[in-house]
XYZ file of C-alpha atoms in Angstrom:
704
model
C 20.375 85.619 10.657
C 21.519 85.313 14.238
C 19.214 83.571 16.670
C 19.520 84.104 20.398
C 18.942 80.693 21.958
C 20.000 81.160 25.559
C 18.246 84.411 26.393
C 15.635 83.799 29.099
C 12.043 84.851 28.532
C 10.927 88.102 30.119
C 9.255 87.802 33.490
C 5.449 87.823 33.548
C 3.213 88.746 36.455
C 0.841 86.259 38.071
C -2.147 88.015 36.499
C -0.762 87.071 33.085
C -1.524 83.377 33.683
C -4.786 81.489 33.997
C -4.984 78.838 36.711
C -4.369 75.354 35.339
C -7.174 73.632 37.268
C -9.783 76.270 36.518
C -8.784 76.209 32.857
C -9.344 72.452 32.812
C -12.810 72.992 34.316
C -13.526 75.432 31.490
C -12.590 72.695 29.011
C -14.960 70.256 30.685
C -17.685 72.913 30.511
C -17.181 72.964 26.742
C -17.736 69.206 26.768
C -20.948 69.736 28.717
C -22.044 72.355 26.198
C -22.154 69.627 23.539
C -24.761 67.910 25.739
C -26.636 71.186 26.170
C -26.577 71.992 22.439
C -29.869 71.038 20.755
C -27.990 70.636 17.437
C -26.278 67.545 18.847
C -28.198 64.255 18.290
C -29.940 63.026 21.455
C -27.855 59.941 22.228
C -24.699 61.945 21.530
C -25.934 64.512 24.048
C -26.173 61.704 26.612
C -22.655 60.652 25.637
C -21.246 64.134 26.259
C -23.050 64.315 29.628
C -21.371 61.000 30.474
C -17.954 62.222 29.302
C -18.353 65.295 31.519
C -18.777 62.988 34.551
C -16.032 60.587 33.487
C -13.609 63.486 33.091
C -14.520 64.771 36.554
C -13.793 61.380 38.110
C -10.217 61.452 36.859
C -9.874 65.130 37.773
C -10.769 64.357 41.385
C -8.657 61.201 41.570
C -5.527 62.993 40.368
C -5.732 66.786 40.453
C -8.087 67.466 43.378
C -6.481 64.800 45.534
C -3.093 66.369 44.820
C -4.339 69.815 45.858
C -5.809 68.383 49.069
C -2.480 66.765 49.915
C -0.642 70.041 49.282
C -3.154 71.924 51.406
C -2.723 69.441 54.266
C 1.037 69.804 53.969
C 0.703 73.585 54.271
C 2.091 74.280 50.795
C 1.990 77.931 49.795
C 0.900 79.207 46.405
C 3.635 78.360 43.919
C 1.613 78.180 40.700
C 2.340 80.869 38.074
C -1.096 82.410 38.747
C -0.245 82.726 42.456
C -3.233 80.798 43.846
C -2.652 78.648 46.936
C -4.037 75.090 47.117
C -6.826 76.273 49.447
C -7.819 79.091 47.122
C -7.888 76.708 44.180
C -10.002 74.160 46.045
C -12.481 76.850 47.096
C -12.754 78.179 43.536
C -13.145 74.651 42.134
C -15.929 73.922 44.626
C -17.877 77.028 43.575
C -17.436 76.238 39.893
C -18.405 72.577 40.168
C -21.424 73.209 42.400
C -22.817 75.342 39.587
C -21.870 73.157 36.643
C -22.784 69.747 38.076
C -26.163 71.185 39.077
C -26.541 72.362 35.498
C -25.687 68.880 34.212
C -28.230 67.178 36.471
C -30.974 69.652 35.631
C -30.270 69.070 31.937
C -30.562 65.307 32.270
C -33.505 65.168 34.669
C -35.432 67.746 32.673
C -34.804 68.196 28.971
C -32.947 64.993 28.118
C -35.247 62.562 29.927
C -38.234 64.199 28.262
C -36.611 63.876 24.833
C -35.796 60.258 25.605
C -39.466 59.583 26.339
C -40.506 61.214 23.063
C -38.252 58.775 21.229
C -39.432 55.685 23.088
C -36.708 55.508 25.755
C -38.344 55.349 29.167
C -36.053 55.531 32.179
C -38.679 54.858 34.836
C -38.800 55.211 38.597
C -39.226 51.857 40.299
C -41.835 53.249 42.687
C -44.039 54.253 39.731
C -44.113 50.823 38.046
C -47.385 48.999 37.572
C -47.887 45.495 38.985
C -46.881 43.501 35.854
C -43.723 45.583 35.450
C -42.819 45.213 39.094
C -43.397 41.456 39.006
C -41.085 41.106 36.013
C -38.337 43.072 37.722
C -38.745 41.279 41.034
C -38.138 38.009 39.202
C -35.025 39.523 37.636
C -33.906 40.732 41.067
C -34.257 37.260 42.561
C -32.391 35.524 39.774
C -29.740 38.018 38.692
C -29.177 40.600 41.434
C -29.975 39.217 44.905
C -27.258 36.512 44.829
C -24.579 39.164 44.142
C -25.474 41.580 46.949
C -23.707 41.703 50.309
C -25.323 43.943 52.947
C -22.754 45.086 55.517
C -23.982 46.306 58.885
C -22.114 48.825 61.045
C -22.103 48.320 64.792
C -19.764 47.377 67.629
C -19.084 43.997 66.049
C -18.917 45.239 62.482
C -16.562 48.140 61.758
C -17.299 50.660 59.052
C -16.745 48.765 55.789
C -13.895 49.458 53.419
C -15.280 50.980 50.216
C -13.722 50.822 46.789
C -12.976 53.813 44.622
C -15.886 55.140 42.520
C -18.290 52.741 44.197
C -22.003 53.535 44.188
C -23.643 52.584 47.480
C -26.918 52.510 49.368
C -26.837 53.696 52.953
C -29.714 51.830 54.604
C -31.237 52.590 58.003
C -32.922 49.542 59.551
C -34.780 49.134 62.848
C -34.970 46.019 65.007
C -38.699 45.715 65.917
C -37.811 43.768 69.063
C -35.571 46.469 70.559
C -36.415 49.598 68.574
C -32.700 50.121 67.912
C -31.710 51.573 64.558
C -28.611 50.547 62.701
C -26.766 51.580 59.559
C -25.957 49.160 56.741
C -24.193 49.631 53.454
C -24.948 47.851 50.197
C -22.636 48.273 47.238
C -24.398 48.530 43.892
C -22.507 45.854 41.937
C -20.453 47.328 39.110
C -20.379 43.848 37.562
C -24.039 44.268 36.560
C -25.546 46.731 34.066
C -26.461 50.031 35.697
C -29.846 50.097 33.972
C -32.211 47.111 34.061
C -34.471 46.748 31.016
C -38.078 45.607 31.194
C -39.189 42.897 28.749
C -40.517 44.624 25.634
C -43.119 43.472 23.152
C -43.208 44.570 19.490
C -45.787 47.320 20.150
C -44.016 48.672 23.226
C -41.347 51.404 23.553
C -37.842 50.965 22.189
C -36.496 50.621 25.715
C -37.942 50.879 29.190
C -36.268 50.135 32.465
C -35.064 51.355 35.837
C -31.730 52.137 37.502
C -30.230 49.107 39.228
C -29.998 50.921 42.575
C -33.741 51.591 42.526
C -34.425 47.914 41.910
C -32.231 47.057 44.901
C -33.864 49.746 47.054
C -37.323 48.455 46.151
C -36.425 44.981 47.439
C -34.529 45.808 50.628
C -36.930 43.724 52.710
C -35.417 40.654 51.048
C -31.991 41.679 52.312
C -33.050 42.477 55.905
C -35.720 39.899 56.801
C -37.509 40.591 60.053
C -36.195 44.167 60.198
C -37.978 47.420 59.409
C -36.308 49.482 56.659
C -36.622 53.098 57.788
C -34.798 54.719 54.896
C -32.203 54.416 52.171
C -30.002 56.987 50.487
C -27.473 56.784 47.649
C -23.886 57.897 47.965
C -20.705 57.532 45.924
C -17.061 58.001 46.877
C -13.971 59.022 44.919
C -10.508 58.188 46.225
C -7.047 59.544 45.539
C -5.819 57.286 42.747
C -2.470 58.848 41.900
C 0.700 57.196 43.090
C 4.436 57.600 42.756
C 6.860 54.699 42.595
C 10.431 55.386 43.674
C 12.092 53.714 40.706
C 15.557 54.065 42.176
C 14.444 52.110 45.246
C 12.301 49.474 43.484
C 14.144 46.218 42.870
C 11.350 45.104 40.504
C 9.481 47.988 38.858
C 6.612 45.822 37.634
C 6.070 44.312 41.096
C 6.222 47.746 42.730
C 3.582 49.117 40.356
C 1.340 46.064 40.826
C 1.469 46.660 44.586
C 0.516 50.318 44.157
C -2.372 49.443 41.831
C -3.773 47.168 44.522
C -3.663 50.041 47.014
C -5.330 52.534 44.648
C -8.728 50.820 44.756
C -9.145 50.794 48.535
C -6.338 52.699 50.249
C -6.426 56.175 48.737
C -8.049 58.824 50.916
C -11.575 59.922 49.958
C -11.424 63.219 48.057
C -15.113 63.437 47.096
C -18.381 62.250 48.611
C -21.480 62.491 46.414
C -24.824 62.098 48.151
C -28.523 62.393 47.502
C -29.845 65.748 48.609
C -32.505 63.994 50.706
C -29.930 62.305 52.961
C -30.615 63.253 56.617
C -28.025 65.455 58.270
C -27.207 62.810 60.888
C -26.411 60.178 58.268
C -24.463 62.651 56.183
C -22.327 63.700 59.139
C -21.722 60.070 60.070
C -20.453 59.308 56.555
C -18.262 62.409 56.556
C -16.722 61.386 59.878
C -16.087 57.778 58.864
C -14.719 58.714 55.444
C -12.764 61.686 56.839
C -14.027 64.251 54.347
C -14.772 67.918 54.876
C -17.952 69.694 53.907
C -16.144 71.218 50.933
C -15.676 67.710 49.512
C -19.374 66.785 49.705
C -21.585 67.243 46.630
C -25.361 66.907 46.886
C -27.588 65.931 43.969
C -31.231 65.301 43.334
C -31.705 62.448 40.906
C -29.236 59.900 39.627
C -25.665 59.770 40.877
C -22.853 58.824 38.508
C -24.148 60.080 35.176
C -21.067 58.511 33.594
C -23.245 55.433 33.127
C -25.333 57.265 30.519
C -22.912 55.710 28.018
C -25.255 52.708 28.298
C -27.846 54.309 26.029
C -25.452 54.606 23.088
C -25.922 50.853 22.603
C -29.590 51.310 21.665
C -30.380 50.599 17.979
C -31.443 54.153 17.165
C -29.101 55.417 14.425
C -31.287 58.458 13.804
C -30.405 59.687 17.312
C -26.649 59.358 16.783
C -24.004 60.940 14.613
C -24.029 59.554 11.089
C -21.742 56.517 10.986
C -18.259 57.099 9.632
C -16.112 54.444 7.981
C -12.458 55.489 7.897
C -11.005 55.719 4.407
C -8.025 53.737 3.149
C -5.672 56.289 1.553
C -5.005 55.671 -2.129
C -1.322 54.897 -1.625
C -2.205 52.139 0.847
C -4.330 50.210 -1.650
C -2.592 47.133 -3.007
C -2.657 48.409 -6.608
C -0.667 46.570 -9.296
C 2.813 47.873 -10.020
C 4.097 48.785 -13.500
C 4.480 45.132 -14.524
C 0.946 44.291 -13.504
C 2.058 42.244 -10.511
C 0.222 43.054 -7.257
C 2.263 44.975 -4.737
C 2.890 42.794 -1.701
C 3.877 45.333 0.924
C 3.439 48.888 2.104
C 7.193 49.304 2.141
C 7.254 49.874 -1.630
C 5.015 52.936 -1.238
C 7.008 54.346 1.664
C 10.180 54.106 -0.435
C 8.514 56.366 -3.033
C 8.117 59.129 -0.470
C 6.829 59.968 2.983
C 3.212 59.171 3.830
C 1.032 61.153 6.251
C -2.119 59.575 7.701
C -4.828 61.312 9.692
C -7.097 59.263 11.944
C -10.033 58.654 12.200
C -10.450 60.079 8.695
C -7.930 57.505 7.492
C -8.195 53.886 8.589
C -5.870 52.947 11.432
C -6.299 49.242 10.637
C -5.281 49.650 6.982
C -2.304 51.913 7.712
C -0.552 51.766 11.096
C -1.868 48.364 12.099
C -1.171 46.963 8.621
C 2.373 48.367 8.733
C 3.138 46.426 11.922
C 1.242 43.312 10.775
C 3.031 43.163 7.429
C 6.344 43.654 9.185
C 5.545 40.783 11.545
C 4.870 38.355 8.675
C 7.307 39.610 6.038
C 10.233 37.158 5.836
C 12.536 40.017 4.802
C 11.884 41.923 8.049
C 14.545 41.224 10.647
C 13.543 43.493 13.532
C 10.634 45.541 14.876
C 10.855 48.125 17.647
C 7.851 49.946 19.058
C 6.750 52.034 22.043
C 3.499 51.173 23.822
C 2.008 53.826 26.091
C -1.664 52.855 25.879
C -3.244 50.174 23.733
C -6.505 48.268 23.641
C -7.296 45.177 25.694
C -7.388 43.015 22.546
C -4.581 44.786 20.739
C -3.890 43.504 17.208
C -0.637 45.482 17.364
C 0.615 43.420 20.290
C -0.632 40.205 18.666
C 1.438 41.083 15.608
C 4.508 41.636 17.786
C 3.912 38.262 19.447
C 3.728 36.644 15.992
C 6.942 38.389 14.983
C 8.751 37.156 18.078
C 7.432 33.634 17.455
C 8.873 33.893 13.930
C 12.246 34.639 15.552
C 12.366 38.241 14.465
C 14.110 40.637 16.812
C 11.253 42.377 18.646
C 11.837 45.151 21.162
C 8.853 46.732 22.882
C 9.092 49.619 25.269
C 6.021 49.240 27.484
C 5.320 52.223 29.726
C 4.174 50.690 33.010
C 3.497 54.126 34.495
C 0.752 55.136 31.999
C -1.888 56.293 34.489
C -4.948 53.998 34.739
C -3.493 51.679 32.060
C -0.854 50.111 34.293
C -2.644 46.765 34.665
C -3.302 46.454 30.952
C 0.306 47.296 30.114
C 1.672 44.827 32.661
C -0.433 42.084 31.060
C 0.894 42.937 27.592
C 4.467 43.136 28.869
C 4.169 39.629 30.315
C 2.667 38.275 27.107
C 5.397 39.805 24.967
C 8.130 38.475 27.226
C 6.570 35.017 27.149
C 6.690 35.167 23.341
C 10.404 35.971 23.406
C 10.284 39.707 22.761
C 12.688 42.061 24.482
C 10.565 44.194 26.824
C 11.911 47.274 28.553
C 10.200 49.850 30.720
C 11.945 53.026 29.630
C 14.294 55.545 31.159
C 14.412 55.848 34.944
C 12.571 58.891 36.199
C 10.817 59.595 32.892
C 7.585 58.418 31.325
C 7.991 57.263 27.753
C 5.158 59.040 25.961
C 6.581 59.097 22.433
C 4.758 57.161 19.691
C 7.380 55.622 17.411
C 7.889 52.364 15.517
C 10.938 51.125 13.627
C 11.121 48.230 11.151
C 14.421 46.835 9.826
C 14.113 45.041 6.484
C 16.670 43.203 4.361
C 16.449 44.363 0.748
C 19.028 42.769 -1.507
C 22.409 43.052 0.126
C 21.426 46.077 2.243
C 19.319 46.790 5.286
C 16.663 49.478 5.076
C 14.813 51.000 8.010
C 11.212 52.241 8.003
C 9.624 54.339 10.722
C 6.280 55.593 11.931
C 6.164 58.696 14.140
C 2.735 59.492 15.536
C 0.808 61.840 17.757
C -1.439 59.138 19.237
C -1.209 55.750 20.854
C -0.997 52.420 19.055
C -4.595 51.772 20.014
C -7.164 50.805 17.341
C -10.096 51.755 19.557
C -9.080 55.316 20.393
C -7.950 55.743 16.770
C -11.668 55.850 15.918
C -12.382 58.450 18.614
C -9.318 60.724 18.656
C -7.878 62.812 15.836
C -4.226 61.868 15.401
C -1.524 62.079 12.763
C 1.148 59.625 11.752
C 4.167 59.961 9.469
C 5.676 56.983 7.611
C 9.183 57.438 6.238
C 12.376 55.694 5.251
C 14.446 58.894 4.942
C 17.961 58.201 6.140
C 18.158 61.106 8.568
C 14.804 60.404 10.233
C 15.240 56.628 10.542
C 18.720 57.160 11.979
C 17.239 59.462 14.621
C 14.506 56.991 15.532
C 17.121 54.242 15.772
C 19.227 56.395 18.090
C 16.167 57.192 20.190
C 15.407 53.502 20.659
C 19.005 52.948 21.751
C 18.534 55.750 24.287
C 15.363 54.064 25.547
C 16.604 50.491 25.713
C 20.305 50.833 26.502
C 22.825 53.223 27.959
C 23.200 56.448 26.031
C 24.016 60.080 26.708
C 23.178 61.194 23.185
C 21.835 64.728 23.228
C 21.810 65.631 19.519
C 19.558 64.418 16.717
C 19.475 65.164 13.005
C 15.738 65.778 12.510
C 13.796 64.635 15.560
C 13.108 66.997 18.431
C 13.379 64.817 21.525
C 12.253 65.612 25.056
C 13.737 66.068 27.552
C 16.930 66.487 25.496
C 16.378 68.885 22.591
C 12.680 69.677 22.232
C 12.386 72.659 24.578
C 15.596 74.256 23.356
C 14.683 73.856 19.696
C 11.175 75.256 20.200
C 12.717 78.318 21.836
C 15.051 78.659 18.841
C 12.171 78.428 16.381
C 10.206 81.050 18.311
C 13.288 83.297 18.438
C 13.725 82.903 14.679
C 10.155 84.135 14.104
C 10.959 87.150 16.302
C 13.947 87.960 14.078
C 11.794 87.643 10.968
C 9.197 89.981 12.493
C 11.831 92.580 13.399
C 13.320 92.426 9.907
C 9.944 93.051 8.290
C 9.549 89.543 6.874
C 6.615 88.856 9.187
C 6.742 86.336 11.987
C 3.918 83.814 12.297
C 3.442 80.768 14.537
C 0.510 78.366 14.424
C 0.473 75.604 17.043
C -2.118 72.941 17.793
C -1.960 70.942 21.009
C -3.996 69.488 23.849
C -2.704 71.812 26.560
C -0.532 74.912 26.993
C 0.692 75.117 30.583
C 4.473 75.516 30.744
C 5.152 79.000 32.217
C 8.447 79.572 30.435
C 7.026 78.565 27.054
C 4.175 81.019 27.647
C 6.690 83.763 28.503
C 8.517 83.088 25.234
C 5.229 83.432 23.350
C 4.569 86.738 25.118
C 8.051 87.916 24.092
C 7.383 86.869 20.500
C 4.086 88.725 20.481
C 5.780 91.898 21.719
C 8.321 91.486 18.902
C 5.500 91.528 16.354
C 4.971 87.792 15.759
C 1.395 86.774 14.962
C 0.500 83.709 17.030
C -2.504 81.454 16.473
C -3.050 78.623 18.955
C -5.505 75.744 18.714
C -5.580 74.400 22.283
C -8.263 71.845 23.001
C -7.999 71.744 26.780
C -5.999 73.647 29.391
C -4.589 77.006 28.347
C -2.783 79.099 30.960
C -1.799 81.807 28.464
C -3.949 84.932 28.599
C -4.542 86.278 25.057
C -5.574 89.732 23.923
C -3.814 91.779 26.635
C -2.499 95.110 25.348
C 1.287 95.278 25.408
C 1.554 91.578 26.234
C -0.514 89.314 24.001
C -2.772 91.435 21.805
C -1.495 89.556 18.742
C -2.217 86.085 20.159
C -5.513 84.291 19.655
C -6.512 80.978 21.213
C -9.156 78.681 19.747
C -10.529 75.478 21.279
C -12.395 72.914 19.180
C -14.570 70.358 20.986
C -16.601 68.154 18.693
C -17.424 64.610 17.683
C -13.801 63.481 17.957
C -11.293 64.346 20.663
C -8.738 66.670 19.092
C -5.506 64.933 20.064
C -2.966 65.682 17.316
C -0.114 68.135 17.829
C 0.983 70.325 14.908
C 3.559 73.130 14.978
C 3.968 75.557 12.084
C 6.677 78.230 11.860
C 6.478 80.631 8.891
C 10.259 81.069 8.667
C 10.061 84.016 6.275
C 7.943 82.030 3.792
C 9.912 78.773 3.964
C 7.379 77.207 6.344
C 8.429 74.412 8.687
C 5.891 71.911 10.018
C 6.271 69.443 12.871
C 4.018 66.780 14.370
C 4.546 64.713 17.490
C 3.466 63.472 20.877
C 4.297 66.505 23.044
C 2.099 69.277 24.359
C 3.614 72.487 25.684
C 3.390 71.308 29.277
C 6.301 71.080 31.691
C 5.803 67.340 32.063
C 6.021 66.806 28.280
C 9.029 69.051 27.814
C 11.065 67.983 30.849
C 9.666 64.820 32.447
C 8.724 62.563 29.533
C 10.409 61.063 26.520
C 8.712 62.672 23.525
C 9.446 62.857 19.816
C 8.429 65.612 17.394
C 9.234 65.087 13.717
C 9.471 67.533 10.803
C 6.994 67.023 7.954
C 8.595 67.885 4.621
C 6.655 66.018 1.925
C 4.707 68.625 -0.117
C 1.428 66.679 -0.106
C 1.678 66.109 3.650
C 2.438 69.789 4.230
C -0.626 70.795 2.189
C -2.799 68.554 4.337
C -1.454 70.053 7.565
C -2.090 73.537 6.170
C -5.676 72.543 5.434
C -6.197 71.013 8.878
C -5.035 74.169 10.629
C -7.117 76.351 8.308
C -10.267 74.307 8.956
C -9.767 74.413 12.716
C -9.015 78.131 12.881
C -12.095 78.938 10.783
C -14.528 76.466 12.365
C -17.843 78.148 13.265
C -19.661 75.120 14.693
C -17.431 73.555 17.376
C -14.871 76.332 17.937
C -14.559 78.537 21.015
C -12.517 81.742 21.319
C -10.651 82.364 24.570
C -11.194 85.909 25.869
C -8.703 87.993 27.883
C -10.841 87.509 31.022
C -10.776 83.703 30.706
C -14.246 83.213 29.254
C -14.689 81.039 26.166
C -17.212 82.255 23.593
C -18.620 79.691 21.208
C -18.716 80.702 17.576
C -22.009 80.615 15.678
C -22.520 80.949 11.921
C -23.674 84.430 10.991
C -27.078 84.743 9.365
C -26.852 83.231 5.897
C -23.324 81.911 6.540
C -22.731 78.187 5.896
C -21.717 76.024 8.828
C -18.004 75.168 8.821
C -17.307 72.218 11.095
C -13.641 71.270 10.735
C -14.126 67.602 11.521
C -17.016 67.258 9.064
C -14.956 68.962 6.362
C -12.069 66.579 6.991
C -14.373 63.556 6.796
C -15.716 64.820 3.493
C -12.215 65.475 2.188
C -11.125 61.955 3.088
C -14.241 60.457 1.497
C -13.560 62.318 -1.748
C -9.910 61.260 -1.711
C -8.649 64.828 -1.460
C -5.882 63.763 0.927
């Protein structure tokens, strides 16, 4: 069979692409729907409302700020959908005005009422009785008042610098001696809990309390003695938090990034101003002028600002209002069972030598698999070297502690720490310093590229030979997110795969122009080209009557040329099924273009983060997993690794995962040709099929 690898994809018109930013907003709406859905337990509904706000914060700090900068620079529409920055910003404003209003109405109405029914009373400070107010005033005096710093604005006091994502009170005070009114700003301390609990007796509600800003507002007289407080209004600002470091000009990359991090908090321009709807026009206009924001960037709300802090209520001891707890399972082959002689098996390496192992988190335990793999390697006297990439990890990372132990034991430890992982730069710099202090070799990757791949390599002396073991994953080496994100990992000691991973580490840590690998698909070197070849092969199978079929699961589908190749494949008769959690710029179901493509998004208890690619190949299916989405940045601007999965048991599990996701009728949404997402519902009498629940049950029963 001949495969055309260099033929460019057919051109597609702008109307054949959805806008990236609006598609992301659609994804966040699906997150909000989990908060709106009465089937979701109450505290989980609060969690999803908080995630909706947290996601928006990052969206404004990175995507909106970037559009504003392009608009100011006079950039024309260059996106595949043809929208200019101004058109996108206008459309985003309309969308968010509707959806954030919906979120606030949900919380202030239905959710607060349900909270009260279950003994959770988020009270208004003004409505407290005298004993309650006395208790909180004492708390204010002891725990809050000493932290506050009122800042006045007048000729002698310039408008104060405000940190990113800060929640503030704008206070209007009057001097009774002169009648002059002045403006003051008080930052609500983010070092204190957002919600202040009242003391509770055994017969009282589960929790009762007030927002911290209301407690501060109720005691403003303490902060402005002798003055008359004429009014107070909440506001919150969001700053541009993206930055670019010119690596070729930076003598010290770590120092350059540390300097940029310091600027992010205070120096980025304000791209969003959130205010209480009751704020007087004069005060609003004054804030807009001082913060240099336009009316399009102002969002008014009635009720609480910053609903991201609703995460607080997940800490309440109310298991009946949360998802049933899940304890990740230790796969059978990772149990330290006795070997044939009855002696206990000391390492995981024995099992990996028997054949590849696939793990699926959070259904499988991260601690007992990936973390144990690195920990055993660190303490195994036969292990000579450990190499690992760190893109994001936890603040108390046992993975990094194991690497420190390995370096202290004089093993060769090489860690590629990605300093440019957005919003994790400080954490990664701290780990890089700790690893270097322990004697590990720490590198920061390839100039001009982010290192996003998730790979680990262990070199072990076994008899007179050296054997290498690898882990290739779809998610970060982070034990915390491993309990929240669905991710896959492949353990292997196959010669071809370990040789590829070894070559990739040499590319990352040294000087190499290698552009060919045996098994791995590596971005930006071979991944795009090989994906095009695999798509072209399915087109040939479809034309020959063997039936072409592609199933791909990813976080986002954005790359225009990849989308054009999928359109070409569809026109050639290939059936294409896509599970895309977030952004999808491909328009399915268009006659003559994409009528044979369907797109499903699953948003549930866990964040769907794994990437799986299946190509039918005339019945000889090929499966791949890895770290790369089909986005331009993943294909061309990051170091990524995608590995083939060939073990029969692992292949069966991937088949089951894709089947569960494609047939989910609880958390799945179908993308329509007009861009709407329709949520599936079980038909009358049809059992509920929630993919994530089915996978938990399968893991519990030891089915994979």
